[in-house]
Short mmCIF file of C-alpha atoms in Angstrom, two decimals:
data_model
loop_
_atom_site.label_atom_id
_atom_site.label_comp_id
_atom_site.label_asym_id
_atom_site.label_seq_id
_atom_site.Cartn_x
_atom_site.Cartn_y
_atom_site.Cartn_z
CA MET A 43 4.45 -14.43 -2.21
CA SER A 44 0.97 -12.78 -1.06
CA THR A 45 1.32 -9.47 -0.76
CA GLY A 46 -2.05 -7.39 0.24
CA VAL A 47 -2.14 -3.53 -0.17
CA LEU A 48 -3.90 -1.21 2.36
CA ILE A 49 -4.79 2.82 1.97
CA LEU A 50 -6.42 4.22 4.09
CA ALA A 51 -8.78 6.71 3.66
CA ALA A 52 -10.99 6.46 6.45
CA GLY A 53 -10.37 10.41 8.08
CA SER A 54 -11.88 13.83 7.80
CA ALA A 55 -8.99 16.45 6.44
CA SER A 56 -10.12 18.67 9.13
CA ARG A 57 -7.55 20.52 8.12
CA MET A 58 -8.14 20.77 4.89
CA GLN A 59 -12.22 21.10 4.93
CA GLN A 60 -12.55 19.19 2.26
CA PRO A 61 -11.66 15.40 1.40
CA LYS A 62 -7.92 15.93 0.28
CA MET A 63 -7.48 12.13 -1.23
CA LEU A 64 -10.04 13.37 -3.73
CA LEU A 65 -8.03 16.17 -4.64
CA PRO A 66 -7.37 16.82 -8.10
CA PHE A 67 -3.43 14.68 -9.44
CA GLN A 68 -2.71 13.93 -12.70
CA LYS A 69 -5.66 12.28 -15.11
CA GLY A 70 -7.78 11.61 -11.50
CA ASN A 71 -7.99 12.59 -7.59
CA ILE A 72 -5.17 11.20 -5.45
CA LEU A 73 -7.19 8.45 -4.08
CA SER A 74 -7.81 6.77 -7.31
CA HIS A 75 -3.92 7.47 -8.34
CA LEU A 76 -3.17 5.40 -5.64
CA LEU A 77 -5.01 2.82 -6.54
CA ASP A 78 -4.08 2.62 -9.93
CA GLU A 79 -0.48 2.37 -8.51
CA ALA A 80 -1.38 -0.02 -5.89
CA LYS A 81 -2.80 -3.34 -8.74
CA VAL A 82 -0.20 -2.03 -11.02
CA LEU A 83 1.48 -4.60 -8.48
CA GLN A 84 -1.26 -7.83 -8.75
CA PRO A 85 -1.02 -8.20 -4.87
CA THR A 86 -3.50 -10.98 -3.97
CA ALA A 87 -5.86 -7.11 -2.98
CA VAL A 88 -6.27 -4.75 -2.31
CA CYS A 89 -8.07 -3.27 0.60
CA LEU A 90 -9.67 1.01 0.60
CA VAL A 91 -10.27 1.63 4.98
CA THR A 92 -13.04 4.68 3.51
CA GLY A 93 -14.57 6.63 6.48
CA PHE A 94 -16.01 10.53 7.14
CA TYR A 95 -16.25 9.92 3.14
CA HIS A 96 -17.16 6.78 2.09
CA ASP A 97 -20.30 8.65 0.26
CA GLU A 98 -17.74 10.72 -1.35
CA ILE A 99 -15.02 8.32 -2.36
CA LEU A 100 -16.87 6.07 -3.33
CA SER A 101 -18.65 8.63 -6.38
CA ALA A 102 -15.58 10.07 -6.96
CA VAL A 103 -12.92 6.81 -7.43
CA ALA A 104 -13.89 3.78 -9.57
CA THR A 105 -13.60 0.82 -6.53
CA GLU A 106 -13.33 -3.24 -8.99
CA GLU A 107 -11.32 -5.63 -7.59
CA VAL A 108 -11.14 -3.00 -4.23
CA LEU A 109 -12.30 -4.71 -1.14
CA VAL A 110 -14.22 -1.56 0.73
CA VAL A 111 -14.44 -1.21 3.73
CA ARG A 112 -16.28 1.64 5.99
CA ASN A 113 -14.61 2.67 9.31
CA GLU A 114 -17.86 3.70 11.41
CA GLU A 115 -15.24 4.94 13.53
CA TRP A 116 -13.27 6.52 12.30
CA GLU A 117 -12.77 9.29 14.77
CA GLU A 118 -10.39 6.89 16.79
CA GLY A 119 -7.85 7.39 14.24
CA MET A 120 -5.34 5.78 11.80
CA SER A 121 -5.07 3.04 13.76
CA GLY A 122 -8.85 1.19 13.70
CA SER A 123 -9.15 2.24 10.17
CA ILE A 124 -5.78 -0.92 9.86
CA ARG A 125 -6.78 -3.02 12.39
CA LEU A 126 -10.20 -2.99 10.07
CA GLY A 127 -8.23 -3.30 6.69
CA LEU A 128 -5.92 -5.79 8.08
CA LEU A 129 -8.64 -8.08 9.21
CA ARG A 130 -10.58 -7.79 6.04
CA LEU A 131 -7.87 -8.95 4.35
CA LEU A 132 -7.34 -11.87 6.52
CA GLN A 133 -10.44 -12.81 6.25
CA LEU A 134 -10.83 -13.70 2.71
CA TYR A 135 -6.63 -14.26 2.26
CA PRO A 136 -6.07 -16.04 5.42
CA ALA A 137 -2.56 -16.86 4.39
CA MET A 138 -0.85 -13.44 3.35
CA GLN A 139 2.31 -13.39 4.11
CA GLN A 140 2.91 -9.07 4.05
CA VAL A 141 1.06 -6.17 4.00
CA ILE A 142 1.95 -2.77 2.41
CA ILE A 143 0.71 -0.08 4.35
CA LEU A 144 -0.27 4.05 2.60
CA VAL A 145 -1.67 7.00 3.71
CA SER A 146 -4.22 8.62 0.38
CA ASP A 147 -2.27 12.46 1.59
CA GLN A 148 0.81 10.80 -0.44
CA PRO A 149 0.05 12.05 -3.92
CA PHE A 150 3.18 10.68 -5.06
CA ILE A 151 3.41 6.76 -4.33
CA THR A 152 4.23 5.04 -7.45
CA CYS A 153 4.51 1.54 -8.40
CA ASP A 154 7.94 1.74 -8.59
CA LEU A 155 8.65 2.32 -5.02
CA LEU A 156 6.18 0.14 -4.33
CA ARG A 157 8.27 -2.70 -6.50
CA ASN A 158 10.93 -1.14 -4.79
CA MET A 159 9.78 -2.33 -1.28
CA LEU A 160 9.17 -5.75 -2.17
CA LYS A 161 12.50 -6.70 -3.74
CA VAL A 162 14.22 -4.58 -1.10
CA GLN A 163 12.56 -7.13 2.31
CA GLN A 164 13.15 -10.13 -0.49
CA VAL A 165 16.84 -8.98 0.03
CA THR A 166 16.96 -8.03 2.84
CA ARG A 167 14.63 -10.55 4.99
CA LYS A 168 13.59 -7.64 7.03
CA GLY A 169 10.54 -7.69 9.06
CA ILE A 170 9.01 -4.10 7.79
CA VAL A 171 10.36 -1.95 4.89
CA ALA A 172 9.18 1.55 5.64
CA ALA A 173 10.06 4.59 2.87
CA GLY A 174 12.48 7.21 4.46
CA TYR A 175 12.49 11.05 3.89
CA ALA A 176 13.57 13.94 6.06
CA GLY A 177 15.45 11.88 9.11
CA ILE A 178 11.60 9.64 8.91
CA GLN A 179 10.61 6.16 8.64
CA GLY A 180 7.23 5.89 7.28
CA THR A 181 4.43 4.77 5.20
CA PRO A 182 4.23 3.55 2.80
CA VAL A 183 5.53 0.37 4.86
CA LEU A 184 5.66 -3.41 4.84
CA PHE A 185 5.15 -5.36 7.12
CA ARG A 186 4.89 -9.79 6.78
CA LYS A 187 2.50 -11.97 9.71
CA ASP A 188 5.33 -11.42 11.91
CA TYR A 189 3.89 -8.31 13.18
CA PHE A 190 0.29 -9.06 12.11
CA ASP A 191 -0.53 -9.07 15.41
CA GLU A 192 1.01 -6.64 16.63
CA LEU A 193 -1.03 -3.93 13.84
CA GLN A 194 -4.92 -5.76 14.65
CA GLN A 195 -4.38 -4.29 18.52
CA LEU A 196 -3.04 -0.89 17.44
CA THR A 197 -4.78 1.81 19.39
CA GLY A 198 -4.55 5.69 19.29
CA ASP A 199 -4.18 7.70 16.59
CA LYS A 200 -0.67 6.92 15.52
CA GLY A 201 -0.28 4.05 13.89
CA ALA A 202 1.70 1.88 13.19
CA LYS A 203 4.38 4.12 13.60
CA ARG A 204 5.43 2.40 18.05
CA ILE A 205 5.85 -0.63 16.03
CA LEU A 206 8.12 0.61 14.41
CA GLN A 207 9.93 2.94 16.66
CA THR A 208 10.34 -0.79 19.40
CA ASN A 209 11.53 -3.51 16.51
CA ILE A 210 14.57 -0.61 14.66
CA GLY A 211 16.83 -3.60 14.10
CA ASP A 212 14.53 -5.33 11.91
CA VAL A 213 13.41 -2.26 9.63
CA ALA A 214 14.91 -1.67 6.54
CA VAL A 215 14.56 1.60 4.77
CA VAL A 216 13.56 2.20 0.97
CA ASP A 217 14.23 6.18 0.38
CA PHE A 218 10.95 8.67 -1.27
CA PRO A 219 12.21 12.03 -0.43
CA GLU A 220 9.02 13.06 -2.13
CA GLY A 221 7.00 11.87 0.91
CA VAL A 222 8.21 14.79 2.89
CA ARG A 223 5.54 15.63 0.75
CA ASP A 224 2.01 14.70 2.07
CA ILE A 225 -1.39 17.05 1.12
CA ASP A 226 -2.79 18.26 4.69
CA THR A 227 -3.65 22.26 3.67
CA PRO A 228 -5.44 24.06 1.58
CA GLU A 229 -1.71 25.92 0.88
CA ASP A 230 0.35 22.15 0.75
CA TYR A 231 -1.73 21.99 -2.65
CA ILE A 232 -1.79 25.11 -3.66
CA LYS A 233 2.65 24.67 -3.19
CA TYR A 234 2.06 20.77 -4.93
CA CYS A 235 0.18 22.54 -7.98
CA THR A 236 2.25 25.64 -8.62
CA SER A 237 5.36 23.06 -8.30
CA ILE A 238 4.54 21.36 -11.31
CA LYS A 239 3.96 23.97 -13.45
#
């Protein structure tokens, strides 16, 4: 089944005051880790949406075999990046059946988690498969093509949360307890560094 992976990395990380997706993580940085994990899936395509830190990202991560789309209007929020990235994927791969959306401040995403999401979709036949943590249904999140039109009409900085909330009967959930550990502030990153010592 044709699957695209869309990684959102366009924001300014205002609370971090630096490109949080490029903070050291494992053998590289958070974003390089996410790209590597996504590629292991061997999806139809991986699309990376950049924005405020476009040049820094291109200097810090290998983008071979990755579609890079620059969101010049990154201040609009996550929705604009979803629209732009999905449009690019569908322009090149119009037969794409589903897309998995990742955000770049969740360093604990693994290929095993993404594989599990694909398996759950095949078993449940749900149109949406979301990660579940701390009572939240959120990213990473898989959308079947039935939702592509809605994704392309999103506005604001809430991303695709509204689509999940209004289609709850069509949502399957995969446990991702580490999803609660995103990195938004220097304190978050310090906690992460301390936890792995």
